[in-house]
Coordinates of C-alpha atoms in Angstrom, one line a residue:
Chain A
M95 CA 0.3 52.1 -35.4
H96 CA 1.9 49.9 -32.6
K97 CA 2.3 46.6 -34.5
Q98 CA 0.8 43.5 -32.9
I99 CA 2.3 40.1 -32.1
L100 CA 1.9 36.9 -33.2
K101 CA 4.3 34.2 -31.2
L102 CA 5.6 31.0 -32.9
Y103 CA 7.2 28.5 -30.9
V104 CA 9.3 26.0 -32.4
T105 CA 11.6 23.1 -31.7
G106 CA 15.0 23.5 -33.4
R107 CA 15.3 24.3 -37.3
T108 CA 13.2 21.0 -38.1
G109 CA 11.4 20.6 -41.3
R110 CA 8.2 21.3 -39.7
S111 CA 9.7 24.4 -37.5
E112 CA 10.8 25.4 -41.5
R113 CA 7.1 24.7 -42.8
A114 CA 5.2 26.6 -40.1
I115 CA 7.4 29.6 -39.9
A116 CA 7.0 29.8 -44.1
A117 CA 3.2 29.8 -43.9
L118 CA 2.8 31.8 -40.9
K119 CA 5.0 34.9 -43.0
K120 CA 2.9 33.5 -46.1
I121 CA -0.5 34.2 -44.1
N122 CA 0.7 37.2 -42.7
G123 CA 1.9 38.9 -45.7
E124 CA -0.8 37.7 -48.0
E125 CA -4.2 37.4 -46.0
L126 CA -3.5 39.5 -43.0
G127 CA -1.4 42.7 -45.0
G128 CA 1.8 42.1 -42.7
Q129 CA 0.0 43.8 -39.7
Y130 CA 1.4 41.2 -37.3
E131 CA 5.6 41.4 -36.2
I132 CA 6.0 37.5 -36.1
V133 CA 8.8 36.4 -33.3
I134 CA 9.5 32.8 -33.7
I135 CA 10.9 31.2 -30.2
D136 CA 12.8 28.4 -30.5
V137 CA 12.0 25.8 -27.6
L138 CA 15.2 24.5 -27.0
E139 CA 16.7 27.8 -26.5
H140 CA 14.3 29.2 -24.5
P141 CA 12.6 26.4 -22.8
K142 CA 11.5 28.5 -19.8
L143 CA 9.4 30.7 -22.3
A144 CA 7.8 27.3 -23.1
R145 CA 7.1 26.5 -19.2
N146 CA 5.6 29.6 -18.5
E147 CA 3.4 29.6 -21.6
K148 CA 2.0 26.1 -21.1
I149 CA 3.7 25.3 -24.3
I150 CA 3.8 21.7 -25.0
A151 CA 3.6 21.0 -28.3
T152 CA 5.2 22.6 -31.3
P153 CA 5.0 24.1 -33.9
T154 CA 2.4 26.4 -31.0
L155 CA 1.0 29.7 -32.4
I156 CA 0.1 32.2 -30.3
K157 CA -2.0 35.3 -30.5
E158 CA -2.8 37.2 -27.2
L159 CA -4.3 40.4 -29.1
P160 CA -6.7 41.3 -30.0
P161 CA -8.7 39.3 -27.9
P162 CA -9.8 36.1 -27.7
M163 CA -6.3 34.7 -27.2
R164 CA -5.8 32.1 -29.7
R165 CA -3.4 28.7 -30.0
I166 CA -2.8 26.8 -32.7
I167 CA -1.2 23.9 -33.0
G168 CA 0.5 22.2 -36.0
D169 CA 2.5 23.1 -39.1
L170 CA -0.3 25.6 -40.5
S171 CA -0.4 23.7 -43.6
D172 CA -4.1 24.9 -44.0
T173 CA -4.4 28.7 -44.3
D174 CA -8.3 28.6 -44.2
R175 CA -8.0 26.7 -40.6
V176 CA -5.2 29.1 -39.6
L177 CA -7.3 32.1 -40.3
L178 CA -10.4 30.9 -39.1
G179 CA -8.4 29.4 -35.5
L180 CA -6.9 32.8 -35.0
D181 CA -10.3 34.4 -35.4
L182 CA -9.4 37.2 -37.1
T183 CA -11.9 36.6 -39.7
A184 CA -15.2 38.6 -39.1
A185 CA -17.2 35.7 -40.5
A186 CA -15.8 33.4 -38.6
A187 CA -17.6 30.2 -38.5
S188 CA -16.8 28.4 -35.7
D189 CA -17.9 25.0 -36.6
D190 CA -14.9 24.1 -38.4
Q191 CA -12.6 24.9 -35.4
G192 CA -11.9 22.9 -32.1
D193 CA -12.1 19.5 -33.1
E194 CA -9.6 18.4 -30.8
Chain B
M218 CA 27.3 -18.7 -20.7
G219 CA 29.7 -17.2 -17.9
K220 CA 29.6 -13.8 -19.5
T221 CA 28.6 -11.5 -16.9
L222 CA 25.8 -9.3 -18.1
P223 CA 25.2 -5.9 -17.1
I224 CA 23.2 -5.4 -13.8
V225 CA 20.3 -3.3 -13.8
E226 CA 21.1 -1.2 -10.4
K227 CA 18.0 -0.2 -8.2
M228 CA 16.9 2.7 -6.7
K229 CA 15.2 2.7 -3.1
T230 CA 11.6 4.1 -3.9
G231 CA 11.1 5.1 -0.1
I232 CA 7.9 4.0 0.1
P233 CA 7.3 1.7 2.8
G234 CA 7.0 -1.8 1.7
L235 CA 7.7 -1.2 -2.0
D236 CA 10.8 -1.4 -1.9
D237 CA 10.7 -4.9 -0.4
I238 CA 8.3 -6.0 -3.5
A239 CA 10.4 -4.5 -6.0
I240 CA 13.6 -6.3 -3.9
G241 CA 15.8 -3.1 -3.5
G242 CA 13.6 -0.5 -5.4
L243 CA 13.2 0.5 -9.1
P244 CA 15.4 0.0 -11.8
K245 CA 17.4 2.9 -11.8
G246 CA 17.6 5.1 -14.9
R247 CA 14.7 3.5 -16.3
A248 CA 11.0 4.3 -16.4
T249 CA 8.5 2.3 -14.5
L250 CA 5.2 2.3 -15.7
V251 CA 2.6 2.7 -13.1
S252 CA -1.0 1.8 -14.7
G253 CA -4.5 1.9 -12.8
T254 CA -7.9 2.4 -12.7
A255 CA -9.4 6.0 -11.8
G256 CA -9.0 6.6 -7.8
S257 CA -6.3 3.6 -7.7
G258 CA -3.7 5.7 -5.9
K259 CA -1.1 6.3 -9.2
T260 CA -0.9 9.9 -8.2
V261 CA -0.4 10.0 -4.5
L262 CA 2.5 6.5 -5.4
A263 CA 4.3 8.8 -7.7
A264 CA 4.3 12.0 -6.1
Q265 CA 5.7 10.0 -2.8
F266 CA 8.6 8.9 -5.1
L267 CA 9.3 12.1 -5.6
A268 CA 8.5 12.9 -1.7
Q269 CA 10.2 10.2 -0.5
G270 CA 13.5 11.0 -2.8
I271 CA 13.8 14.5 -1.7
E272 CA 14.3 12.9 2.2
M273 CA 17.3 11.3 0.8
G274 CA 18.5 13.8 -1.2
H275 CA 17.1 13.5 -4.8
S276 CA 15.4 16.3 -6.4
G277 CA 12.8 15.7 -8.3
V278 CA 10.6 16.9 -11.5
F279 CA 6.7 16.0 -12.0
V280 CA 5.4 16.6 -15.1
T281 CA 1.4 16.9 -15.0
F282 CA -0.9 16.2 -17.6
E283 CA -4.1 16.0 -15.6
E284 CA -4.0 18.1 -12.7
S285 CA -2.6 21.4 -12.2
P286 CA -0.1 22.4 -9.4
E287 CA -2.1 24.0 -7.9
D288 CA -4.5 20.8 -6.9
I289 CA -2.0 18.4 -6.8
R290 CA -0.2 21.1 -4.1
R291 CA -3.5 20.9 -1.9
N292 CA -4.1 17.3 -2.6
L293 CA -0.2 16.3 -1.3
A294 CA -0.3 18.7 1.7
G295 CA -2.9 16.1 3.2
F296 CA -0.1 13.7 3.4
G297 CA 2.4 16.1 4.9
W298 CA 3.9 16.9 2.2
D299 CA 5.3 20.6 1.5
V300 CA 5.5 20.8 -1.9
Q301 CA 5.5 24.4 -2.5
Q302 CA 8.5 24.6 0.2
W303 CA 10.6 22.0 -1.8
E304 CA 9.7 24.3 -5.2
D305 CA 10.8 26.9 -3.2
E306 CA 13.9 25.3 -1.9
G307 CA 15.0 24.4 -5.8
K308 CA 14.2 20.4 -4.6
W309 CA 10.9 20.2 -6.8
I310 CA 9.7 21.5 -10.1
F311 CA 6.3 21.2 -11.8
V312 CA 6.1 21.0 -15.4
D313 CA 2.8 22.0 -15.9
A314 CA 0.9 19.9 -19.3
S315 CA -2.0 20.0 -17.5
P316 CA -5.3 21.6 -19.7
S317 CA -5.6 25.5 -19.1
P318 CA -9.7 26.0 -18.5
G319 CA -11.6 27.1 -21.0
E320 CA -8.9 26.4 -23.7
R321 CA -9.2 24.1 -26.4
P322 CA -6.1 23.9 -28.5
I323 CA -6.9 24.4 -32.5
I324 CA -5.0 21.7 -34.4
V325 CA -3.9 22.9 -38.2
G326 CA -1.6 19.9 -39.2
D327 CA 1.5 18.0 -38.1
Y328 CA 3.0 18.8 -34.9
D329 CA 5.5 16.8 -32.1
L330 CA 5.7 17.5 -28.7
G331 CA 9.5 19.1 -28.9
A332 CA 8.2 21.7 -26.5
L333 CA 7.5 19.1 -23.8
A334 CA 10.5 17.3 -24.2
A335 CA 12.6 20.7 -23.9
Q336 CA 10.8 21.6 -20.6
I337 CA 11.4 18.4 -19.1
A338 CA 15.1 18.5 -20.4
D339 CA 15.3 22.0 -18.9
A340 CA 14.0 21.2 -15.7
V341 CA 16.1 18.2 -14.5
N342 CA 19.2 20.2 -15.8
E343 CA 18.0 23.1 -13.4
I344 CA 17.9 21.0 -10.1
S345 CA 19.8 18.2 -11.3
A346 CA 17.2 15.8 -10.9
E347 CA 17.1 12.1 -10.1
R348 CA 13.8 11.5 -10.2
V349 CA 11.2 12.1 -13.2
V350 CA 7.4 11.9 -12.7
L351 CA 5.0 11.6 -15.7
D352 CA 0.9 12.0 -14.7
S353 CA -0.5 10.5 -16.2
L354 CA -0.4 9.8 -20.4
G355 CA -4.0 9.3 -20.6
A356 CA -4.8 12.8 -20.0
I357 CA -3.2 13.8 -23.2
F358 CA -3.8 11.4 -25.4
G359 CA -7.6 13.1 -24.7
R360 CA -6.7 16.2 -25.5
L361 CA -4.2 16.3 -29.1
P362 CA -5.3 14.1 -31.7
D363 CA -3.4 11.5 -33.4
P364 CA -2.3 8.7 -31.5
S365 CA 0.6 7.5 -33.8
I366 CA 2.3 10.9 -33.3
L367 CA 1.7 10.8 -29.5
R368 CA 3.0 7.5 -29.2
Y369 CA 6.4 8.2 -31.0
E370 CA 6.6 11.6 -29.2
L371 CA 6.4 10.0 -25.9
F372 CA 8.6 7.1 -26.8
R373 CA 11.1 9.7 -27.8
I374 CA 10.7 11.9 -24.4
A375 CA 11.2 8.3 -22.6
S376 CA 14.5 7.7 -24.3
A377 CA 15.5 11.4 -23.7
L378 CA 14.7 10.5 -19.8
R379 CA 16.6 7.5 -20.2
K380 CA 19.6 9.2 -21.0
F381 CA 19.6 11.9 -18.5
G382 CA 19.9 8.7 -16.1
V383 CA 16.9 9.7 -14.1
T384 CA 14.4 7.5 -12.6
T385 CA 11.4 7.9 -13.9
I386 CA 7.6 6.7 -13.3
I387 CA 5.1 7.4 -15.9
T388 CA 1.6 6.9 -14.8
S389 CA -1.3 5.3 -16.8
E390 CA -5.2 4.8 -16.4
R391 CA -6.4 1.1 -17.3
T392 CA -10.2 0.6 -17.9
E393 CA -10.5 -3.1 -16.0
E394 CA -9.0 -4.4 -13.0
Y395 CA -7.5 -7.5 -14.7
G396 CA -7.2 -6.5 -18.7
A397 CA -5.0 -4.6 -20.9
V398 CA -2.0 -3.1 -19.0
A399 CA -3.1 0.3 -20.0
R400 CA -5.2 2.2 -22.6
H401 CA -3.9 3.7 -26.0
G402 CA -1.4 0.9 -26.4
V403 CA 1.6 3.2 -25.9
E404 CA 2.7 2.3 -22.6
E405 CA 3.8 -1.2 -22.6
F406 CA 6.6 -0.1 -24.7
V407 CA 7.4 3.1 -23.5
A408 CA 8.0 1.6 -20.1
D409 CA 10.3 -2.0 -19.6
N410 CA 8.9 -2.0 -16.3
V411 CA 5.3 -2.0 -15.3
M412 CA 3.5 -2.1 -11.9
I413 CA -0.2 -2.4 -11.2
L414 CA -2.4 -0.8 -8.6
R415 CA -5.8 -2.3 -7.9
Q416 CA -8.7 -1.7 -6.3
V417 CA -11.1 -5.0 -5.7
L418 CA -14.1 -5.0 -4.0
E419 CA -14.5 -8.3 -2.2
E420 CA -17.2 -9.2 -0.3
E421 CA -18.2 -5.7 0.0
K422 CA -14.9 -4.4 1.2
C423 CA -12.9 -2.6 -0.7
R424 CA -8.9 -3.9 -1.4
R425 CA -6.2 -2.5 -2.8
T426 CA -3.2 -4.2 -4.1
I427 CA -0.3 -3.4 -5.7
Q428 CA 1.9 -5.9 -8.4
V429 CA 4.7 -5.8 -10.4
L430 CA 4.5 -7.2 -13.5
K431 CA 7.8 -6.8 -14.9
F432 CA 11.3 -5.7 -14.0
R433 CA 13.4 -5.9 -17.7
G434 CA 16.4 -7.3 -16.7
T435 CA 16.0 -7.7 -13.0
V436 CA 14.2 -8.9 -10.0
H437 CA 11.0 -8.7 -8.6
K438 CA 8.6 -10.1 -6.1
K439 CA 5.5 -11.3 -8.2
G440 CA 1.9 -11.5 -7.3
E441 CA -0.6 -9.3 -5.5
Y442 CA 0.3 -7.3 -2.3
P443 CA -2.2 -4.8 -0.7
F444 CA -1.4 -1.9 0.3
T445 CA -2.7 1.1 2.4
V446 CA -3.4 5.3 1.9
L447 CA -2.7 6.8 5.3
P448 CA -3.9 10.3 6.0
R449 CA -0.1 11.8 6.9
E450 CA 1.9 8.7 5.3
G451 CA 0.9 8.0 1.8
I452 CA 0.9 4.8 0.5
V453 CA 2.1 2.0 2.6
V454 CA 2.8 -1.5 1.1
I455 CA 2.3 -4.5 3.3
P456 CA 4.9 -7.0 2.0
L457 CA 4.1 -10.2 3.3
S458 CA 5.8 -13.2 2.2
S459 CA 9.3 -11.6 1.4
I460 CA 9.3 -11.1 5.1
E461 CA 8.4 -14.0 6.2
L462 CA 11.3 -16.1 4.7
K463 CA 13.2 -14.2 6.9
Q464 CA 12.2 -15.5 10.2
K465 CA 14.6 -16.8 12.4
S466 CA 13.8 -19.4 15.1
S467 CA 15.0 -19.7 18.5
A468 CA 15.3 -22.5 21.1
V469 CA 14.8 -20.1 24.3
R470 CA 11.7 -21.0 26.3
I471 CA 9.5 -18.6 28.0
T472 CA 6.9 -19.1 30.7
S473 CA 3.1 -19.3 29.4
G474 CA 2.7 -18.1 33.1
N475 CA 1.0 -21.5 34.4
A476 CA 3.6 -23.8 35.6
V477 CA 1.7 -27.1 34.6
L478 CA 1.0 -25.5 31.0
D479 CA 4.4 -25.0 30.8
D480 CA 5.6 -28.4 31.6
I481 CA 2.9 -29.7 28.9
C482 CA 4.3 -27.4 26.2
G483 CA 7.4 -29.2 27.1
G484 CA 8.8 -26.2 29.1
G485 CA 7.2 -23.1 27.8
Y486 CA 6.3 -21.2 24.9
F487 CA 9.2 -20.6 22.3
R488 CA 10.7 -16.9 22.3
D489 CA 9.9 -16.1 19.0
S490 CA 6.4 -18.4 18.4
I491 CA 3.0 -17.3 17.8
I492 CA 0.6 -19.1 19.8
L493 CA -3.2 -19.1 19.0
V494 CA -5.7 -20.0 21.6
S495 CA -8.6 -21.3 20.2
G496 CA -11.9 -21.7 22.3
A497 CA -15.5 -20.9 22.6
T498 CA -17.0 -18.2 24.0
G499 CA -16.4 -18.5 28.2
T500 CA -13.9 -21.1 28.1
G501 CA -10.9 -19.1 29.4
K502 CA -8.8 -17.6 26.7
T503 CA -8.7 -14.0 27.6
L504 CA -7.9 -15.9 31.2
M505 CA -5.1 -17.3 29.1
V506 CA -4.1 -14.0 27.9
N507 CA -3.5 -12.8 31.7
E508 CA -1.9 -15.9 32.6
F509 CA 0.6 -14.8 29.5
I510 CA 0.8 -11.2 30.8
A511 CA 1.2 -12.2 34.2
G512 CA 3.9 -14.9 33.5
G513 CA 5.7 -11.8 31.5
Q514 CA 5.3 -9.5 34.7
R515 CA 7.4 -11.8 37.0
E516 CA 9.8 -12.0 34.3
G517 CA 10.0 -8.1 34.4
E518 CA 9.1 -8.4 30.4
R519 CA 7.3 -5.5 28.4
C520 CA 3.8 -6.5 27.4
L521 CA 1.6 -5.2 24.9
I522 CA -2.3 -6.2 24.7
F523 CA -4.6 -5.5 21.7
A524 CA -7.9 -5.6 22.8
F525 CA -11.1 -6.0 20.3
E526 CA -13.6 -7.5 22.3
E527 CA -13.6 -5.9 25.5
S528 CA -13.2 -2.3 27.0
R529 CA -10.2 -1.1 29.1
E530 CA -12.4 -1.0 32.2
Q531 CA -13.4 -4.7 31.7
L532 CA -10.6 -5.9 31.1
F533 CA -8.7 -4.6 34.2
R534 CA -11.6 -5.4 36.2
N535 CA -11.5 -9.0 34.8
A536 CA -7.6 -8.9 35.4
I537 CA -8.2 -7.8 39.3
G538 CA -10.4 -10.8 39.6
W539 CA -7.4 -13.4 38.7
G540 CA -4.9 -11.4 40.8
I541 CA -3.2 -9.3 38.4
D542 CA -3.0 -5.6 38.5
F543 CA -2.6 -4.1 34.9
E544 CA -2.9 -0.7 36.0
L545 CA -0.1 -1.3 38.0
M546 CA 2.0 -2.7 35.1
E547 CA 0.9 0.1 33.1
K548 CA 2.5 2.7 35.7
E549 CA 5.6 0.6 35.9
G550 CA 6.0 0.9 32.0
K551 CA 5.9 -2.4 31.9
L552 CA 2.0 -3.1 30.0
Q553 CA 0.3 -1.2 27.0
V554 CA -3.3 -2.0 26.6
V555 CA -4.4 -1.0 23.6
C556 CA -8.6 -1.1 23.1
V557 CA -9.8 -0.6 19.8
Y558 CA -13.0 -1.7 17.9
P559 CA -12.5 -3.8 14.8
E560 CA -14.9 -1.8 13.1
S561 CA -12.9 1.7 13.6
E562 CA -10.7 1.0 10.7
S563 CA -9.9 -1.6 7.3
L564 CA -7.9 -4.3 8.5
E565 CA -4.7 -2.9 6.6
D566 CA -5.0 0.1 8.9
H567 CA -5.3 -1.9 11.8
L568 CA -2.2 -3.9 10.6
I569 CA -0.2 -0.3 10.0
T570 CA -1.5 1.0 13.6
M571 CA -0.6 -2.1 15.3
K572 CA 3.2 -2.2 13.8
E573 CA 3.7 1.6 15.0
S574 CA 2.2 0.4 18.5
I575 CA 4.9 -2.4 18.4
N576 CA 7.5 -0.4 17.1
D577 CA 6.9 2.0 19.7
F578 CA 6.7 -0.1 22.6
Q579 CA 8.6 -2.5 22.0
P580 CA 7.2 -5.6 24.0
N581 CA 8.2 -8.8 24.8
R582 CA 5.3 -10.5 24.4
L583 CA 2.3 -9.4 22.6
A584 CA -1.3 -10.7 23.3
V585 CA -4.0 -9.9 20.2
D586 CA -7.7 -10.8 21.9
S587 CA -9.1 -11.7 19.8
L588 CA -8.2 -12.3 16.3
S589 CA -11.4 -13.8 15.3
A590 CA -13.3 -10.2 16.2
L591 CA -10.6 -8.8 12.8
E592 CA -12.3 -11.5 11.0
R593 CA -15.7 -9.5 11.1
V594 CA -13.8 -6.5 8.9
S595 CA -12.1 -8.3 6.3
T596 CA -12.3 -10.8 3.6
M597 CA -10.8 -14.3 4.2
K598 CA -8.1 -13.7 2.0
G599 CA -7.7 -9.9 3.4
F600 CA -7.4 -11.6 7.1
R601 CA -4.9 -14.3 6.0
E602 CA -2.8 -11.7 5.0
F603 CA -3.1 -9.6 8.1
V604 CA -2.4 -12.4 9.8
I605 CA 0.9 -13.2 7.3
G606 CA 1.5 -9.7 8.0
L607 CA 1.2 -9.7 11.5
T608 CA 3.0 -12.7 12.6
S609 CA 6.2 -12.3 10.4
F610 CA 6.3 -8.6 11.4
I611 CA 6.6 -9.9 15.3
K612 CA 8.5 -12.2 14.9
H613 CA 11.5 -10.6 13.4
R614 CA 11.4 -9.0 17.3
E615 CA 12.0 -11.5 19.5
T616 CA 8.5 -11.4 20.7
A617 CA 6.3 -13.8 21.8
G618 CA 2.7 -13.6 20.4
L619 CA -0.4 -15.2 21.7
F620 CA -3.6 -14.6 19.5
T621 CA -7.3 -15.8 20.8
S622 CA -9.7 -17.0 18.4
T623 CA -12.9 -17.2 19.5
S624 CA -14.7 -20.9 17.8
P625 CA -18.2 -20.8 17.3
S626 CA -19.7 -24.0 18.4
L627 CA -19.5 -24.6 22.3
M628 CA -18.5 -28.0 22.1
G629 CA -16.3 -28.9 19.3
G630 CA -15.2 -28.5 15.8
T631 CA -13.0 -25.3 14.3
S632 CA -13.4 -22.0 13.7
I633 CA -12.7 -20.5 10.1
T634 CA -10.0 -18.7 11.8
E635 CA -8.3 -21.4 13.2
S636 CA -8.9 -23.4 9.8
H637 CA -6.7 -20.3 7.6
I638 CA -3.8 -19.5 9.8
S639 CA -3.2 -22.7 11.9
T640 CA -0.4 -22.6 9.6
I641 CA 0.7 -19.7 10.4
T642 CA 1.2 -20.5 13.9
D643 CA 3.8 -22.4 15.8
S644 CA 1.5 -23.5 18.4
I645 CA -2.0 -24.3 19.0
I646 CA -4.1 -24.4 22.2
L647 CA -7.7 -25.7 22.0
L648 CA -9.7 -24.8 25.1
R649 CA -13.1 -26.7 24.9
Y650 CA -15.9 -27.0 26.8
V651 CA -16.6 -31.0 27.5
E652 CA -20.2 -32.4 29.0
I653 CA -19.5 -35.4 31.3
F654 CA -22.8 -37.0 32.4
G655 CA -24.6 -34.2 32.2
E656 CA -21.8 -31.5 34.1
M657 CA -20.1 -29.1 31.9
R658 CA -16.1 -29.3 32.7
R659 CA -13.4 -27.7 30.8
G660 CA -11.0 -28.9 28.5
L661 CA -7.4 -27.9 27.1
T662 CA -4.9 -29.8 24.6
V663 CA -1.8 -28.4 23.0
L664 CA -2.5 -29.3 19.4
K665 CA 0.8 -28.3 17.9
M666 CA 3.7 -27.5 19.4
R667 CA 6.2 -26.4 16.8
G668 CA 10.1 -28.1 17.0
S669 CA 8.9 -29.5 20.6
M670 CA 7.9 -32.6 21.7
H671 CA 4.4 -32.0 23.9
E672 CA 2.2 -33.6 26.0
K673 CA -1.1 -35.2 23.5
G674 CA -3.4 -35.6 26.2
I675 CA -6.6 -33.9 26.8
R676 CA -6.2 -32.4 30.3
E677 CA -8.9 -31.2 32.3
F678 CA -8.9 -27.4 33.7
T679 CA -10.9 -25.3 36.4
I680 CA -10.9 -21.9 36.9
D681 CA -11.2 -19.6 40.1
G682 CA -10.5 -16.5 42.0
N683 CA -6.8 -17.8 41.7
G684 CA -6.5 -17.9 37.5
M685 CA -6.3 -21.3 35.8
H686 CA -5.8 -24.9 36.9
V687 CA -4.8 -27.5 34.9
R688 CA -5.6 -30.8 36.1
E689 CA -5.4 -34.6 35.1
P690 CA -6.4 -35.8 31.7
F691 CA -9.6 -37.1 30.8
K692 CA -9.8 -41.0 30.9
N693 CA -12.2 -43.1 29.1
V694 CA -13.5 -40.8 27.1
T695 CA -12.9 -39.8 23.3
G696 CA -14.3 -37.8 20.6
I697 CA -14.2 -34.8 23.2
F698 CA -12.7 -32.4 20.4
S699 CA -14.5 -33.4 17.8
G700 CA -17.7 -32.6 19.9
H701 CA -18.9 -36.3 19.9
L702 CA -18.2 -38.2 22.8
V703 CA -18.1 -41.9 23.4
Y704 CA -17.6 -43.0 27.3
T705 CA -15.8 -46.0 27.3
Q706 CA -16.9 -49.2 29.7
Q707 CA -13.8 -48.1 31.9
A708 CA -15.5 -44.6 31.9
E709 CA -18.3 -45.0 34.4
M710 CA -16.0 -47.1 37.0
D711 CA -13.3 -44.8 36.9
R712 CA -15.8 -42.0 37.7
I713 CA -17.2 -43.8 40.2
S714 CA -14.1 -44.9 42.1
D715 CA -13.1 -40.9 41.3
I716 CA -15.9 -40.4 43.2
L717 CA -15.2 -42.7 46.1
T718 CA -11.6 -41.8 46.7
G719 CA -12.3 -38.4 46.2
R720 CA -9.6 -37.9 43.7
R721 CA -11.3 -35.7 41.3
G722 CA -10.3 -32.9 43.9
D723 CA -12.9 -30.0 44.2

């Protein structure tokens, strides 16, 4: 089966970047059964990709498929909120998200 | 002491008038905060900074937090700026940090604005930008949580821009016209340089002003200066006092168009002077304009008339009545008559269009009939600024200006116009009705003639088909111009003797 992609935009190899990368790998492995391919994009190396995707803050996690497209900003330190935010759990309660 | 401090270089913005009040432009390589309430013209000013830069060969990066690039392109097209073309030519790049419709980012944990910083750096490098705009900071505070993170991150971006050596305008909202510089408290420490745009309602009229609040380490003009936003040009600042100081005055005299009046003035008006003619309705102000223009015609000079009270037809017909052919003068290219309704535009816009006409026609003589008609469309403060703006503009050009002003009372007193602008004009001529023994006659006096002797008496004058005839001074009556006549004993006798000897003439 074709693997779906989670894109994580980071700025350089900072502590915040590393925390987000580790958290995402952990969530993918432990909660999502490793079904996603994780792509790490450093905006310092690929600023044009950031421009095309309109990435302002880092880390930013983007899930395009399955729809709806989701965008999560931050170091992903709260697994439950990340899962809710990605809208990947069937019982996603919407009251806990979108509090910008 | 004695140490030379590093001089803050300025970068010309190219925005008309702004470089005057900013004394040379914005601090080069620094960020300047432009703060204002909604609709005060921040985005236009920021965009114009880039647009004018492109005309000077500077490319620019526009970082938008609020409106989408499409909206901005469309809005700026109205000012004649083709942003899309500049983008295609690699002179303008948008960094789009505007919110995507329907998308609400979810925030989980700590974040930074590293991607925005990277995008800006990349865009600046890509086109070797010298100018950057961030519009407007308030919008990002509404979208992302934790103001302390944003403050820190914006400070980092500002520092990075400074390292690049680009000159930056950052715009920000404020909620009140006279209050804190900006919301969120971040902006003031992000920028060492602050300008404020205001739109204040005064006497039911909207007045836009710009003020340079601070420029760290360099000079600027203090106070608020009016500006206007014109459809094909964008922002035009009216720099009032900054130009006033540079006026030179000459000793060259020109004719008033009336030989006797020339004598009274000590040999005519001065070349670079502003003459105010004040009088009640029907005293002969427009006739004095005609004589002034006719005097210019005899000298082969170029004349420009701004008429705010009468139509072309009326003006031309009156002039013919006094033996002056405006139509012929126009055909010869020696005259231009511009008739405008005072209410057709705001006073700021009138000033801009009048300056344009003056620039185009390059007159030696200029008449405004009447200045007081323009008083109606403005606040007193705005009117005073308009007169200062116009007079200083004229005086630069070795042009003589004759302004008329209608005084409200028939017999004496002064008009509001006079009391507010009399210090600005060089010469003041008063025309008044004088009632002498039940007969209405006309009196004229030169009240002020800066830099010259002049006759102080009150002369009688008459008007007929050949124009204006200045006669002998009134004798033995006092209080003519205050409107309270007092006859002296001698007066009656003189009058009788005048009648007997026929000295009173026609």
